[in-house]
CSV table of C-alpha atoms in Angstrom, one decimal:
chain,number,residue,atom,x,y,z
A,1,MET,CA,1.5,-94.0,-54.0
A,2,THR,CA,3.3,-95.4,-57.0
A,3,GLU,CA,6.4,-97.4,-56.2
A,4,SER,CA,8.4,-96.1,-59.2
A,5,THR,CA,10.8,-93.3,-59.0
A,6,ALA,CA,12.0,-91.0,-61.7
A,7,VAL,CA,15.1,-88.8,-62.1
A,8,ALA,CA,14.5,-85.6,-64.1
A,9,SER,CA,16.2,-85.3,-67.5
A,10,PHE,CA,18.0,-82.1,-66.4
A,11,ARG,CA,20.1,-84.0,-63.8
A,12,ARG,CA,23.4,-85.5,-64.7
A,13,VAL,CA,22.9,-89.1,-63.7
A,14,THR,CA,25.7,-90.9,-61.8
A,15,PRO,CA,26.0,-94.6,-60.7
A,16,GLY,CA,25.2,-93.5,-57.1
A,17,MET,CA,22.0,-91.9,-58.2
A,18,ILE,CA,20.9,-95.0,-60.2
A,19,ALA,CA,21.7,-97.2,-57.2
A,20,SER,CA,19.6,-95.0,-54.9
A,21,ALA,CA,16.7,-95.0,-57.4
A,22,ARG,CA,16.7,-98.8,-57.5
A,23,LEU,CA,16.6,-98.9,-53.7
A,24,ALA,CA,13.7,-96.5,-53.7
A,25,MET,CA,11.7,-98.9,-56.0
A,26,ALA,CA,12.0,-101.8,-53.5
A,27,ASN,CA,8.8,-103.4,-52.4
A,28,ASP,CA,9.9,-105.3,-49.3
A,29,ILE,CA,10.7,-102.4,-47.0
A,30,PRO,CA,11.4,-103.0,-43.2
A,31,ASP,CA,9.5,-100.9,-40.7
A,32,VAL,CA,11.6,-98.4,-38.7
A,33,THR,CA,10.6,-95.5,-36.5
A,34,LYS,CA,11.6,-92.0,-37.5
A,35,SER,CA,13.6,-91.4,-34.4
A,36,GLU,CA,15.5,-94.7,-34.8
A,37,ILE,CA,16.4,-94.0,-38.4
A,38,ALA,CA,17.4,-90.4,-37.6
A,39,LEU,CA,19.7,-91.5,-34.9
A,40,LEU,CA,21.1,-94.3,-37.1
A,41,LEU,CA,21.9,-91.9,-40.0
A,42,LYS,CA,23.6,-89.4,-37.7
A,43,LYS,CA,25.8,-92.2,-36.3
A,44,ALA,CA,26.6,-93.4,-39.8
A,45,ALA,CA,27.3,-89.8,-41.1
A,46,PRO,CA,31.1,-90.0,-40.6
A,47,VAL,CA,31.2,-93.4,-42.5
A,48,LEU,CA,29.0,-92.0,-45.3
A,49,GLY,CA,31.1,-88.8,-45.7
A,50,ILE,CA,28.2,-86.6,-44.5
A,51,ASP,CA,29.4,-83.6,-42.5
A,52,GLY,CA,29.0,-79.8,-42.3
A,53,THR,CA,26.2,-78.3,-44.3
A,54,THR,CA,25.2,-81.7,-45.8
A,55,TYR,CA,24.7,-83.0,-42.2
A,56,HIS,CA,22.6,-79.9,-41.5
A,57,VAL,CA,20.5,-80.4,-44.7
A,58,MET,CA,19.9,-84.1,-43.8
A,59,ASP,CA,18.8,-83.2,-40.3
A,60,ILE,CA,16.3,-80.7,-41.6
A,61,LEU,CA,14.9,-83.1,-44.2
A,62,LEU,CA,14.5,-85.9,-41.6
A,63,GLY,CA,12.8,-83.4,-39.3
A,64,LEU,CA,10.3,-82.5,-42.0
A,65,SER,CA,9.4,-86.1,-42.8
A,66,ARG,CA,6.3,-87.6,-41.1
A,67,ALA,CA,6.6,-90.4,-38.6
A,68,ASP,CA,3.8,-92.5,-40.2
A,69,ASP,CA,5.6,-92.5,-43.6
A,70,TRP,CA,8.4,-94.6,-42.1
A,71,LYS,CA,6.1,-97.6,-41.5
A,72,GLY,CA,4.2,-100.1,-43.6
A,73,ALA,CA,3.8,-99.1,-47.3
A,74,GLY,CA,4.5,-95.4,-46.6
A,75,ARG,CA,7.2,-93.5,-48.5
A,76,PRO,CA,9.1,-90.8,-46.5
A,77,VAL,CA,9.1,-88.1,-49.2
A,78,VAL,CA,10.0,-84.6,-48.2
A,79,ALA,CA,8.8,-81.7,-50.5
A,80,ILE,CA,10.8,-78.6,-49.8
A,81,SER,CA,12.3,-76.2,-52.3
A,82,ASN,CA,16.0,-75.5,-52.6
A,83,ALA,CA,15.4,-71.8,-51.8
A,84,LYS,CA,13.7,-72.6,-48.5
A,85,LEU,CA,16.5,-75.0,-47.6
A,86,ALA,CA,19.0,-72.3,-48.5
A,87,GLU,CA,17.2,-69.9,-46.2
A,88,TYR,CA,17.2,-72.5,-43.3
A,89,THR,CA,20.9,-73.3,-43.6
A,90,MET,CA,22.0,-69.8,-44.5
A,91,ARG,CA,23.8,-71.1,-47.6
A,92,SER,CA,23.4,-70.6,-51.3
A,93,GLU,CA,21.0,-72.7,-53.4
A,94,ARG,CA,23.9,-74.2,-55.3
A,95,THR,CA,25.4,-75.4,-52.0
A,96,VAL,CA,22.1,-76.9,-51.0
A,97,ILE,CA,21.8,-78.7,-54.4
A,98,ARG,CA,25.3,-80.2,-53.9
A,99,CYS,CA,24.4,-81.3,-50.4
A,100,ILE,CA,21.3,-83.1,-51.6
A,101,ARG,CA,23.3,-84.8,-54.3
A,102,ARG,CA,25.8,-86.0,-51.7
A,103,LEU,CA,22.9,-87.6,-49.7
A,104,VAL,CA,21.6,-89.3,-52.8
A,105,GLU,CA,25.0,-90.6,-53.9
A,106,ALA,CA,25.6,-91.8,-50.3
A,107,GLY,CA,22.6,-94.2,-50.8
A,108,ILE,CA,20.3,-92.9,-48.1
A,109,ALA,CA,17.9,-90.8,-50.3
A,110,ALA,CA,16.7,-90.7,-53.9
A,111,TYR,CA,15.3,-88.1,-56.3
A,112,ARG,CA,11.6,-88.4,-57.0
A,113,ASP,CA,11.2,-85.6,-59.6
A,114,SER,CA,8.0,-84.4,-61.2
A,115,SER,CA,7.8,-83.4,-64.8
A,116,THR,CA,8.2,-79.8,-63.9
A,117,GLY,CA,10.8,-80.2,-61.3
A,118,ARG,CA,8.5,-78.9,-58.5
A,119,ARG,CA,8.3,-80.7,-55.2
A,120,PHE,CA,4.9,-81.4,-53.6
A,121,VAL,CA,3.0,-84.1,-51.7
A,122,TYR,CA,-0.8,-84.8,-52.0
A,123,ARG,CA,-2.4,-86.8,-49.2
A,124,ASN,CA,-5.8,-88.4,-48.8
A,125,SER,CA,-8.1,-88.0,-45.8
A,126,ASP,CA,-6.3,-90.7,-43.9
A,127,GLY,CA,-3.0,-88.9,-44.3
A,128,ASP,CA,-1.5,-91.4,-46.7
A,129,VAL,CA,0.6,-90.1,-49.6
A,130,VAL,CA,-1.3,-90.3,-52.9
A,131,THR,CA,1.2,-88.4,-55.0
A,132,GLY,CA,4.5,-87.2,-53.8
A,133,PHE,CA,7.6,-85.6,-55.5
A,134,GLY,CA,10.7,-84.5,-53.7
A,135,ILE,CA,13.5,-86.2,-51.7
A,136,ASP,CA,12.6,-89.8,-50.9
A,137,PHE,CA,14.3,-91.5,-47.9
A,138,THR,CA,13.1,-95.0,-48.8
A,139,PRO,CA,16.7,-96.1,-49.5
A,140,ALA,CA,17.5,-95.4,-45.8
A,141,ARG,CA,14.6,-97.7,-44.8
A,142,VAL,CA,15.8,-100.4,-47.1
A,143,ARG,CA,19.4,-100.1,-45.9
A,144,ALA,CA,18.6,-99.9,-42.1
A,145,ASP,CA,20.1,-103.3,-41.2
A,146,GLU,CA,23.2,-102.6,-43.4
A,147,LEU,CA,23.7,-99.2,-41.8
A,148,ARG,CA,23.5,-100.7,-38.3
A,149,GLU,CA,26.3,-103.1,-39.2
A,150,VAL,CA,28.3,-100.3,-40.7
A,151,VAL,CA,28.0,-98.2,-37.6
A,152,ALA,CA,29.0,-101.1,-35.4
A,153,GLN,CA,32.1,-101.8,-37.5
A,154,TYR,CA,33.0,-98.1,-37.4
A,155,GLN,CA,32.7,-97.9,-33.7
A,156,ARG,CA,34.8,-101.1,-33.2
A,157,ARG,CA,37.4,-99.6,-35.6
A,158,LEU,CA,37.6,-96.4,-33.6
A,159,LYS,CA,38.0,-98.3,-30.3
A,160,ALA,CA,40.7,-100.5,-31.9
A,161,ASP,CA,42.5,-97.4,-33.1
A,162,LEU,CA,42.3,-95.8,-29.7
A,163,GLU,CA,43.7,-99.0,-28.0
A,164,ALA,CA,46.5,-99.1,-30.6
A,165,LYS,CA,47.5,-95.5,-30.0
A,166,ARG,CA,47.6,-96.2,-26.2
A,167,ASP,CA,49.8,-99.3,-26.8
A,168,ILE,CA,52.1,-97.3,-29.0
A,169,ALA,CA,52.6,-94.6,-26.4
A,170,ARG,CA,52.9,-97.1,-23.5
A,171,LEU,CA,55.3,-99.5,-25.2
A,172,ALA,CA,57.4,-96.7,-26.6
A,173,ARG,CA,58.0,-95.4,-23.1
A,174,ALA,CA,58.8,-98.9,-21.9
A,175,ILE,CA,61.3,-99.4,-24.7
A,176,GLU,CA,63.0,-96.1,-23.9
A,177,ASP,CA,63.3,-97.1,-20.2
A,178,MET,CA,64.9,-100.4,-21.2
A,179,CYS,CA,67.3,-98.6,-23.5
A,180,ARG,CA,68.4,-96.4,-20.7
A,181,ALA,CA,68.8,-99.4,-18.4
A,182,CYS,CA,70.9,-101.4,-20.8
A,183,PRO,CA,72.5,-99.0,-23.3
A,184,SER,CA,75.2,-101.5,-24.6
A,185,GLU,CA,72.7,-104.2,-25.5
A,186,THR,CA,70.2,-101.8,-27.2
A,187,LEU,CA,72.3,-99.7,-29.5
A,188,ASN,CA,70.0,-99.6,-32.5
A,189,VAL,CA,66.7,-100.0,-30.8
A,190,ARG,CA,65.9,-96.2,-30.7
A,191,SER,CA,66.5,-95.8,-34.4
A,192,GLU,CA,64.3,-98.9,-35.1
A,193,LEU,CA,61.5,-97.4,-33.0
A,194,ALA,CA,61.8,-94.0,-34.7
A,195,ASP,CA,61.6,-95.7,-38.1
A,196,ILE,CA,58.4,-97.5,-37.1
A,197,LEU,CA,56.8,-94.3,-35.8
A,198,ARG,CA,57.8,-92.4,-38.9
A,199,LYS,CA,56.3,-94.9,-41.3
A,200,GLU,CA,53.0,-93.8,-43.0
A,201,LYS,CA,51.1,-96.9,-42.0
A,202,ASP,CA,47.8,-97.4,-40.3
A,203,THR,CA,47.7,-97.3,-36.5
A,204,LEU,CA,47.1,-101.0,-36.0
A,205,THR,CA,50.1,-102.0,-38.2
A,206,ARG,CA,52.4,-99.6,-36.3
A,207,ALA,CA,51.1,-100.9,-33.0
A,208,ASN,CA,51.8,-104.5,-34.0
A,209,GLU,CA,55.4,-103.5,-35.0
A,210,VAL,CA,56.0,-101.7,-31.7
A,211,ARG,CA,54.7,-104.7,-29.8
A,212,THR,CA,57.1,-107.0,-31.7
A,213,LEU,CA,60.0,-104.6,-31.0
A,214,HIS,CA,59.1,-104.4,-27.3
A,215,GLN,CA,59.1,-108.2,-27.0
A,216,HIS,CA,62.4,-108.4,-28.7
A,217,VAL,CA,64.0,-105.7,-26.5
A,218,ALA,CA,62.5,-107.3,-23.3
A,219,THR,CA,64.1,-110.6,-24.3
A,220,ILE,CA,67.5,-109.0,-24.8
A,221,VAL,CA,67.3,-107.2,-21.5
A,222,ALA,CA,66.2,-110.3,-19.6
A,223,ALA,CA,69.0,-112.3,-21.1
A,224,ALA,CA,71.6,-109.6,-20.2
A,225,ALA,CA,70.3,-109.5,-16.6
A,226,SER,CA,70.4,-113.3,-16.1
A,227,THR,CA,74.0,-113.5,-17.3
A,228,THR,CA,75.3,-110.7,-15.1
A,229,GLU,CA,77.3,-112.1,-12.1
A,230,LEU,CA,77.5,-110.2,-8.9
A,231,SER,CA,81.0,-109.5,-7.7
A,232,CYS,CA,82.1,-109.4,-4.0
A,233,GLU,CA,84.8,-106.9,-4.7
A,234,GLY,CA,84.7,-103.9,-2.4
A,235,ASP,CA,82.4,-105.5,0.2
A,236,ILE,CA,83.1,-104.6,3.8
A,237,SER,CA,83.5,-107.3,6.4
A,238,VAL,CA,81.0,-106.7,9.2
A,239,ILE,CA,80.6,-108.6,12.4
A,240,SER,CA,76.9,-109.4,12.9
A,241,TYR,CA,75.2,-107.7,15.7
A,242,ILE,CA,72.9,-110.2,17.5
A,243,ASN,CA,72.2,-108.4,20.8
A,244,THR,CA,68.5,-107.7,20.7
A,245,THR,CA,68.2,-106.6,24.3
A,246,PRO,CA,67.0,-102.9,24.2
A,247,GLU,CA,69.0,-100.4,26.2
A,248,SER,CA,67.3,-98.3,28.9
A,249,LEU,CA,66.4,-94.7,28.2
A,250,ASN,CA,69.0,-93.4,30.6
A,251,VAL,CA,71.9,-95.4,29.0
A,252,SER,CA,70.8,-94.3,25.5
A,253,ASN,CA,70.7,-90.6,26.5
A,254,GLU,CA,74.2,-90.8,28.0
A,255,LYS,CA,75.6,-92.2,24.7
A,256,ARG,CA,74.1,-89.5,22.5
A,257,THR,CA,76.5,-86.9,21.3
A,258,ARG,CA,74.0,-84.0,21.4
A,259,SER,CA,76.5,-81.2,20.6
A,260,ASN,CA,77.8,-83.0,17.6
A,261,GLU,CA,74.3,-83.6,16.3
A,262,ARG,CA,73.4,-79.9,16.7
A,263,ASP,CA,76.6,-78.9,14.9
A,264,LEU,CA,75.8,-81.3,12.0
A,265,ASN,CA,72.2,-80.1,11.7
A,266,HIS,CA,73.2,-76.5,11.8
A,267,SER,CA,75.9,-77.0,9.3
A,268,ASP,CA,73.6,-78.8,6.9
A,269,GLU,CA,71.0,-76.1,7.2
A,270,ARG,CA,73.6,-73.4,6.6
A,271,ASN,CA,74.9,-75.2,3.5
A,272,ALA,CA,71.4,-75.5,2.2
A,273,LEU,CA,70.7,-71.8,2.7
A,274,ASP,CA,74.0,-70.8,1.2
A,275,LYS,CA,73.3,-72.9,-1.9
A,276,ALA,CA,69.8,-71.4,-2.2
A,277,TYR,CA,71.1,-67.8,-2.1
A,278,GLU,CA,73.9,-68.7,-4.6
A,279,ILE,CA,71.3,-69.4,-7.4
A,280,LYS,CA,70.5,-66.2,-9.2
A,281,PRO,CA,67.2,-65.7,-11.2
A,282,ASP,CA,69.0,-65.3,-14.5
A,283,GLU,CA,70.9,-68.6,-13.9
A,284,ILE,CA,67.8,-70.8,-13.6
A,285,PRO,CA,67.4,-73.2,-16.6
A,286,THR,CA,64.4,-72.3,-18.7
A,287,GLY,CA,63.8,-75.4,-20.9
A,288,LYS,CA,61.9,-77.9,-18.7
A,289,GLN,CA,60.6,-75.2,-16.3
A,290,ALA,CA,59.1,-73.2,-19.2
A,291,ALA,CA,57.3,-76.4,-20.4
A,292,SER,CA,56.1,-77.2,-16.9
A,293,ALA,CA,54.8,-73.6,-16.5
A,294,GLU,CA,52.9,-73.9,-19.8
A,295,GLU,CA,51.4,-77.2,-18.6
A,296,LYS,CA,50.5,-75.6,-15.3
A,297,GLY,CA,48.7,-72.8,-17.1
A,298,MET,CA,46.7,-75.3,-19.2
A,299,ASN,CA,45.8,-77.2,-16.0
A,300,SER,CA,44.8,-74.0,-14.3
A,301,ILE,CA,42.5,-73.1,-17.2
A,302,GLN,CA,41.0,-76.6,-17.2
A,303,THR,CA,40.4,-76.5,-13.5
A,304,ASN,CA,38.7,-73.1,-13.8
A,305,ILE,CA,36.4,-74.5,-16.6
A,306,LEU,CA,35.5,-77.7,-14.8
A,307,GLY,CA,35.5,-76.4,-11.3
A,308,VAL,CA,31.7,-76.1,-11.3
A,309,VAL,CA,30.9,-78.7,-13.9
A,310,SER,CA,30.3,-82.3,-12.7
A,311,LEU,CA,30.0,-85.5,-14.6
A,312,GLY,CA,26.4,-85.8,-13.5
A,313,LEU,CA,25.6,-82.4,-15.1
A,314,LEU,CA,27.3,-83.4,-18.4
A,315,HIS,CA,25.5,-86.8,-18.3
A,316,ALA,CA,22.1,-85.0,-17.8
A,317,ALA,CA,22.7,-82.2,-20.3
A,318,CYS,CA,24.1,-84.3,-23.2
A,319,PRO,CA,21.8,-87.3,-23.8
A,320,GLU,CA,21.8,-87.0,-27.6
A,321,VAL,CA,25.6,-87.0,-27.8
A,322,GLN,CA,25.9,-90.1,-25.6
A,323,ALA,CA,23.2,-91.9,-27.6
A,324,MET,CA,25.0,-91.1,-30.9
A,325,THR,CA,28.5,-92.0,-29.7
A,326,ASP,CA,27.4,-95.0,-27.6
A,327,VAL,CA,29.6,-93.6,-24.8
A,328,SER,CA,28.2,-92.8,-21.3
A,329,PHE,CA,29.8,-89.8,-19.6
A,330,ASP,CA,30.2,-91.7,-16.3
A,331,SER,CA,33.9,-90.9,-16.0
A,332,TRP,CA,36.3,-88.2,-17.2
A,333,GLY,CA,38.3,-90.9,-19.1
A,334,ALA,CA,35.2,-91.9,-21.1
A,335,LEU,CA,34.5,-88.2,-21.8
A,336,GLY,CA,38.0,-87.6,-23.1
A,337,ARG,CA,38.0,-90.7,-25.3
A,338,SER,CA,34.7,-89.7,-26.9
A,339,GLY,CA,36.3,-86.5,-28.3
A,340,GLU,CA,37.6,-88.1,-31.4
A,341,ILE,CA,34.1,-89.5,-32.3
A,342,MET,CA,32.5,-86.1,-31.6
A,343,ARG,CA,34.9,-84.2,-33.7
A,344,ARG,CA,34.2,-86.4,-36.7
A,345,MET,CA,30.5,-86.0,-36.2
A,346,VAL,CA,30.5,-82.2,-36.6
A,347,GLY,CA,33.4,-82.1,-39.1
A,348,LEU,CA,35.9,-80.5,-36.7
A,349,SER,CA,39.4,-80.8,-38.1
A,350,GLU,CA,42.0,-82.9,-36.4
A,351,ALA,CA,44.2,-79.8,-36.0
A,352,GLY,CA,41.4,-77.8,-34.4
A,353,TRP,CA,40.7,-80.6,-31.9
A,354,ALA,CA,44.4,-80.9,-31.1
A,355,ASP,CA,44.7,-77.2,-30.6
A,356,GLY,CA,41.8,-77.1,-28.2
A,357,LYS,CA,43.2,-79.9,-26.1
A,358,GLU,CA,46.6,-78.2,-26.0
A,359,LYS,CA,45.1,-74.9,-24.8
A,360,VAL,CA,42.5,-76.0,-22.2
A,361,GLY,CA,43.2,-79.7,-21.5
A,362,VAL,CA,41.6,-82.8,-22.9
A,363,TYR,CA,38.7,-83.0,-20.4
A,364,ALA,CA,37.7,-79.4,-20.7
A,365,ALA,CA,38.0,-79.5,-24.5
A,366,ALA,CA,35.8,-82.7,-24.5
A,367,ALA,CA,33.2,-81.0,-22.3
A,368,ILE,CA,33.1,-78.0,-24.5
A,369,LEU,CA,32.9,-80.1,-27.7
A,370,ALA,CA,30.1,-82.2,-26.1
A,371,THR,CA,28.1,-79.0,-25.4
A,372,VAL,CA,28.6,-77.8,-29.0
A,373,VAL,CA,27.5,-81.2,-30.5
A,374,GLU,CA,24.5,-81.4,-28.2
A,375,LYS,CA,23.4,-77.9,-29.3
A,376,SER,CA,23.9,-78.7,-33.0
A,377,ILE,CA,21.9,-81.9,-32.7
A,378,ARG,CA,19.0,-80.2,-31.0
A,379,ASP,CA,18.9,-77.1,-33.1
A,380,PRO,CA,21.0,-77.3,-36.3
A,381,GLU,CA,19.8,-73.8,-37.4
A,382,GLN,CA,21.4,-72.2,-34.3
A,383,ILE,CA,24.9,-73.6,-34.9
A,384,SER,CA,25.6,-73.7,-38.7
A,385,LYS,CA,29.4,-74.2,-38.2
A,386,PRO,CA,30.0,-76.3,-35.1
A,387,GLY,CA,33.8,-76.3,-35.7
A,388,GLY,CA,34.0,-72.5,-35.6
A,389,TYR,CA,31.6,-72.5,-32.6
A,390,PHE,CA,34.0,-74.8,-30.7
A,391,ARG,CA,37.0,-72.6,-31.5
A,392,ALA,CA,35.2,-69.5,-30.3
A,393,MET,CA,34.3,-71.2,-27.0
A,394,ILE,CA,38.0,-72.2,-26.6
A,395,ASP,CA,39.0,-68.6,-27.1
A,396,ARG,CA,36.5,-67.4,-24.5
A,397,ALA,CA,37.8,-70.0,-22.1
A,398,LEU,CA,41.3,-68.6,-22.5
A,399,GLU,CA,40.0,-65.1,-21.8
A,400,GLY,CA,38.2,-66.4,-18.7
A,401,LYS,CA,34.8,-65.4,-20.1
A,402,LEU,CA,33.3,-68.9,-20.8
A,403,ASN,CA,30.3,-69.9,-18.7
A,404,LEU,CA,30.1,-73.6,-19.6
A,405,GLU,CA,28.0,-74.5,-16.6
A,406,ARG,CA,25.3,-72.1,-17.7
A,407,SER,CA,25.1,-73.7,-21.1
A,408,LEU,CA,24.9,-77.2,-19.6
A,409,PHE,CA,22.3,-76.2,-17.1
A,410,GLY,CA,20.3,-74.7,-19.9
A,411,LEU,CA,20.5,-78.0,-21.9
A,412,ALA,CA,19.5,-80.0,-18.9
A,413,ASP,CA,16.6,-77.8,-18.1
A,414,HIS,CA,15.3,-78.0,-21.7
A,415,ARG,CA,15.6,-81.8,-21.6
A,416,TYR,CA,13.4,-82.1,-18.5
A,417,GLY,CA,11.0,-79.5,-19.7
A,418,LYS,CA,11.7,-76.8,-17.1
A,419,ILE,CA,11.9,-74.1,-19.7
A,420,GLU,CA,9.0,-73.7,-22.1
A,421,LYS,CA,9.2,-71.6,-25.3
């Protein structure tokens, strides 16, 4: 097949389209397997700005490409009409056109247009492409090494941001504790901490400022503690008791004032009962207790959801999610930390993710999101809006109608070929 590419005259050419066309005309193209490039592009999707319907369109196009076209001198050209893509994605043709344009301007695909604008591929008897017009994924092959580095940097940045958020929360609590311990030496510390947390800076910068403030406060508190002199005022002079010979049981029993002990115990119990009956229901404070009740409700929902869901089941049912996030679901902490990456993969808003965690708990929300992402990866046509699907599952969980274990067992069975369609 010819190594030149052409953009039809009816398209409005942009610098991104020109750059992708140049990549498509490269001669030195590294070999890469279809499964490897598909996984790489899905991992790089958040960095490239590919989400929602664009992600769905990319997944369909990658699935329609032939594995042999990704090796040697082959060109992975996909010939499918906009109307058929619109039917697959349940979107309008104009939406599909915009999605393909985003893929081209992201530098992973290029237009290979015919003179009539139709898309078709002619192959010889060996299956090699003789003439092909459509969407060419040669730029993705050319940029494979670059995309691997981009994905590695993105994952390192996510981990650094996560560590920074943890440090901010941990050190802020430590600063608050030191302020309570030494209020006179830390008069302006709380306001400085609030100013740092209010600033619209990146997480790493705020974490560094909080670390610096923590070291400063720790130095002040340590200096105040070292200069404090203990006074002996009010101490009681006590004669040391050095008789270590134990008394016999009979002597000890004779010295016990049993009646006084009973009177004291009964009086204490009576006082406790009297105090308990004095508290009326309408006099119980509602602030912290209401918050704790709300937290107990969330924990109860999370326990109900995860009561029959084990880490082993999640690990077996969600292999694609673990491969794309580079996180193994071997602990609940790892599952919870992967929620931020998974939400970006499917385009779930930050507010939607926070709302889910608040309603059902971080681990239950992460397990539900992992199930949604796994389903969307395996069958994008089934879940066209993963964000809405996640919210619907959260609502079902609140109603007590969510059968998460059934979905996970179904995913695990399909993985091991126990269910045949």
